[in-house]
Amino acid sequence: MSAATYLAYDYPLLSAFWTMLVFFLWIMWFVLLFRVVVDIFRDDDLSGWAKAGWLVFTILLPFLGVFVYVIARGKNMGRREIAQARAQQQAFDSYVRETAKGAGGPAGSVDQLARLSEIKARGDITDEEFRRAKELVLSGHNT
């Protein structure tokens, strides 16, 4: 028998399962470690010395440091992450609004045409006024 065949007999399925489990837990450990380090820097409530202390604690004694950090400050980790995600979403939304407003392109034209059709539906303008306003919007002379 070849060496590869012996390896198949010496390494049963349960050992492969345990190896995959240990590998998965190892990766999860690093994910947790990096999340804790990022949260240390993200937290505005901590002073610089407190951040340095937590960072040294998690680097010198990583298992104990992360364990203590998650117990002591883990409750607010999710809140800080959600607050950052909301702030990023609001910044993105305001950027999109400002960009769309500044472009004055098709989105602005569509909005103006929708407002014109609402005004016409209420009977505030005649068909002729609607037609002229629509031509102005479509030609790009929207003031």
mmCIF file of C-alpha atoms in Angstrom:
data_model
loop_
_atom_site.group_PDB
_atom_site.id
_atom_site.type_symbol
_atom_site.label_atom_id
_atom_site.label_comp_id
_atom_site.label_asym_id
_atom_site.label_seq_id
_atom_site.Cartn_x
_atom_site.Cartn_y
_atom_site.Cartn_z
ATOM 1 C CA MET A 1 0.000 0.000 0.000
ATOM 2 C CA SER A 2 1.130 3.532 -0.669
ATOM 3 C CA ALA A 3 1.609 6.272 1.913
ATOM 4 C CA ALA A 4 -1.611 8.007 0.833
ATOM 5 C CA THR A 5 -3.587 4.834 1.506
ATOM 6 C CA TYR A 6 -2.096 4.502 4.992
ATOM 7 C CA LEU A 7 -3.025 8.114 5.675
ATOM 8 C CA ALA A 8 -6.654 7.328 4.876
ATOM 9 C CA TYR A 9 -6.621 4.502 7.429
ATOM 10 C CA ASP A 10 -4.752 6.479 10.052
ATOM 11 C CA TYR A 11 -6.955 9.571 9.769
ATOM 12 C CA PRO A 12 -10.589 8.516 10.206
ATOM 13 C CA LEU A 13 -13.628 10.654 9.567
ATOM 14 C CA LEU A 14 -14.012 11.713 13.197
ATOM 15 C CA SER A 15 -10.485 13.099 13.213
ATOM 16 C CA ALA A 16 -11.262 15.081 10.068
ATOM 17 C CA PHE A 17 -14.351 16.461 11.819
ATOM 18 C CA TRP A 18 -12.336 17.508 14.870
ATOM 19 C CA THR A 19 -9.689 19.100 12.680
ATOM 20 C CA MET A 20 -12.338 21.139 10.845
ATOM 21 C CA LEU A 21 -13.915 22.146 14.169
ATOM 22 C CA VAL A 22 -10.591 23.292 15.615
ATOM 23 C CA PHE A 23 -9.814 25.209 12.411
ATOM 24 C CA PHE A 24 -13.241 26.877 12.520
ATOM 25 C CA LEU A 25 -12.821 27.847 16.177
ATOM 26 C CA TRP A 26 -9.336 29.193 15.429
ATOM 27 C CA ILE A 27 -10.735 31.444 12.693
ATOM 28 C CA MET A 28 -13.609 32.560 14.964
ATOM 29 C CA TRP A 29 -11.056 33.436 17.657
ATOM 30 C CA PHE A 30 -9.214 35.755 15.286
ATOM 31 C CA VAL A 31 -12.493 37.339 14.157
ATOM 32 C CA LEU A 32 -13.391 38.036 17.800
ATOM 33 C CA LEU A 33 -9.903 39.348 18.559
ATOM 34 C CA PHE A 34 -10.006 41.794 15.640
ATOM 35 C CA ARG A 35 -13.546 42.914 16.524
ATOM 36 C CA VAL A 36 -12.431 43.665 20.073
ATOM 37 C CA VAL A 37 -9.400 45.629 18.858
ATOM 38 C CA VAL A 38 -11.567 47.615 16.417
ATOM 39 C CA ASP A 39 -14.117 48.259 19.160
ATOM 40 C CA ILE A 40 -11.386 49.561 21.464
ATOM 41 C CA PHE A 41 -10.469 52.198 18.887
ATOM 42 C CA ARG A 42 -14.106 52.926 17.960
ATOM 43 C CA ASP A 43 -15.252 53.657 21.507
ATOM 44 C CA ASP A 44 -15.342 57.410 22.120
ATOM 45 C CA ASP A 45 -16.162 56.959 25.814
ATOM 46 C CA LEU A 46 -12.705 55.535 26.570
ATOM 47 C CA SER A 47 -9.804 57.879 27.167
ATOM 48 C CA GLY A 48 -6.527 57.394 25.348
ATOM 49 C CA TRP A 49 -4.943 55.735 28.372
ATOM 50 C CA ALA A 50 -7.868 53.356 28.782
ATOM 51 C CA LYS A 51 -7.653 52.416 25.108
ATOM 52 C CA ALA A 52 -3.922 51.814 25.464
ATOM 53 C CA GLY A 53 -4.506 49.709 28.587
ATOM 54 C CA TRP A 54 -7.157 47.530 26.936
ATOM 55 C CA LEU A 55 -5.001 47.165 23.836
ATOM 56 C CA VAL A 56 -1.935 46.102 25.841
ATOM 57 C CA PHE A 57 -4.105 43.705 27.858
ATOM 58 C CA THR A 58 -5.545 42.069 24.736
ATOM 59 C CA ILE A 59 -2.135 41.828 23.037
ATOM 60 C CA LEU A 60 -0.104 40.527 25.992
ATOM 61 C CA LEU A 61 -2.777 38.159 27.321
ATOM 62 C CA PRO A 62 -5.053 37.678 24.325
ATOM 63 C CA PHE A 63 -7.410 34.980 25.636
ATOM 64 C CA LEU A 64 -7.862 36.574 29.039
ATOM 65 C CA GLY A 65 -7.909 40.108 27.632
ATOM 66 C CA VAL A 66 -10.612 39.383 25.064
ATOM 67 C CA PHE A 67 -12.613 37.360 27.585
ATOM 68 C CA VAL A 68 -12.520 40.165 30.170
ATOM 69 C CA TYR A 69 -13.265 42.830 27.528
ATOM 70 C CA VAL A 70 -16.294 40.946 26.227
ATOM 71 C CA ILE A 71 -17.599 40.489 29.774
ATOM 72 C CA ALA A 72 -16.914 44.080 30.865
ATOM 73 C CA ARG A 73 -17.750 46.017 27.708
ATOM 74 C CA GLY A 74 -19.358 43.514 25.332
ATOM 75 C CA LYS A 75 -22.887 44.771 25.862
ATOM 76 C CA ASN A 76 -22.127 48.057 24.135
ATOM 77 C CA MET A 77 -20.019 46.572 21.323
ATOM 78 C CA GLY A 78 -23.126 45.862 19.254
ATOM 79 C CA ARG A 79 -24.585 49.277 19.999
ATOM 80 C CA ARG A 80 -21.426 51.019 18.821
ATOM 81 C CA GLU A 81 -21.356 48.910 15.659
ATOM 82 C CA ILE A 82 -24.997 49.690 14.909
ATOM 83 C CA ALA A 83 -24.407 53.402 15.544
ATOM 84 C CA GLN A 84 -21.465 53.401 13.140
ATOM 85 C CA ALA A 85 -23.479 51.538 10.495
ATOM 86 C CA ARG A 86 -26.328 54.042 10.829
ATOM 87 C CA ALA A 87 -23.919 56.981 10.592
ATOM 88 C CA GLN A 88 -22.365 55.511 7.451
ATOM 89 C CA GLN A 89 -25.816 54.926 5.927
ATOM 90 C CA GLN A 90 -26.895 58.493 6.712
ATOM 91 C CA ALA A 91 -23.680 59.870 5.221
ATOM 92 C CA PHE A 92 -24.234 57.787 2.101
ATOM 93 C CA ASP A 93 -27.879 58.865 1.830
ATOM 94 C CA SER A 94 -26.987 62.544 2.189
ATOM 95 C CA TYR A 95 -24.223 62.134 -0.409
ATOM 96 C CA VAL A 96 -26.686 60.559 -2.846
ATOM 97 C CA ARG A 97 -29.239 63.313 -2.203
ATOM 98 C CA GLU A 98 -26.657 66.063 -2.692
ATOM 99 C CA THR A 99 -25.300 64.445 -5.834
ATOM 100 C CA ALA A 100 -28.775 63.972 -7.290
ATOM 101 C CA LYS A 101 -29.711 67.534 -6.395
ATOM 102 C CA GLY A 102 -26.537 68.953 -7.919
ATOM 103 C CA ALA A 103 -26.876 66.960 -11.129
ATOM 104 C CA GLY A 104 -30.359 68.210 -11.863
ATOM 105 C CA GLY A 105 -30.579 65.406 -14.378
ATOM 106 C CA PRO A 106 -33.310 62.934 -15.041
ATOM 107 C CA ALA A 107 -34.212 62.467 -11.380
ATOM 108 C CA GLY A 108 -34.925 66.195 -11.001
ATOM 109 C CA SER A 109 -36.894 66.199 -14.244
ATOM 110 C CA VAL A 110 -38.964 63.241 -13.140
ATOM 111 C CA ASP A 111 -39.743 64.939 -9.830
ATOM 112 C CA GLN A 112 -40.742 68.143 -11.593
ATOM 113 C CA LEU A 113 -42.936 66.288 -14.068
ATOM 114 C CA ALA A 114 -44.615 64.436 -11.218
ATOM 115 C CA ARG A 115 -45.315 67.726 -9.423
ATOM 116 C CA LEU A 116 -46.643 69.232 -12.660
ATOM 117 C CA SER A 117 -49.010 66.314 -13.192
ATOM 118 C CA GLU A 118 -50.253 66.640 -9.600
ATOM 119 C CA ILE A 119 -50.889 70.360 -10.121
ATOM 120 C CA LYS A 120 -52.715 69.610 -13.367
ATOM 121 C CA ALA A 121 -54.767 66.856 -11.713
ATOM 122 C CA ARG A 122 -55.883 69.333 -9.025
ATOM 123 C CA GLY A 123 -56.972 71.702 -11.785
ATOM 124 C CA ASP A 124 -54.586 74.502 -10.814
ATOM 125 C CA ILE A 125 -53.147 74.777 -14.346
ATOM 126 C CA THR A 126 -54.655 74.290 -17.788
ATOM 127 C CA ASP A 127 -53.612 71.717 -20.355
ATOM 128 C CA GLU A 128 -51.772 74.377 -22.342
ATOM 129 C CA GLU A 129 -49.820 75.571 -19.281
ATOM 130 C CA PHE A 130 -48.977 71.961 -18.426
ATOM 131 C CA ARG A 131 -47.732 71.338 -21.968
ATOM 132 C CA ARG A 132 -45.498 74.446 -21.942
ATOM 133 C CA ALA A 133 -44.112 73.626 -18.477
ATOM 134 C CA LYS A 134 -43.453 70.057 -19.542
ATOM 135 C CA GLU A 135 -41.551 71.249 -22.608
ATOM 136 C CA LEU A 136 -39.457 73.542 -20.414
ATOM 137 C CA VAL A 137 -38.621 70.716 -18.007
ATOM 138 C CA LEU A 138 -37.740 68.294 -20.792
ATOM 139 C CA SER A 139 -35.608 70.847 -22.621
ATOM 140 C CA GLY A 140 -33.546 71.456 -19.482
ATOM 141 C CA HIS A 141 -34.689 75.043 -18.811
ATOM 142 C CA ASN A 142 -36.184 74.146 -15.461
ATOM 143 C CA THR A 143 -36.074 77.153 -13.158
#
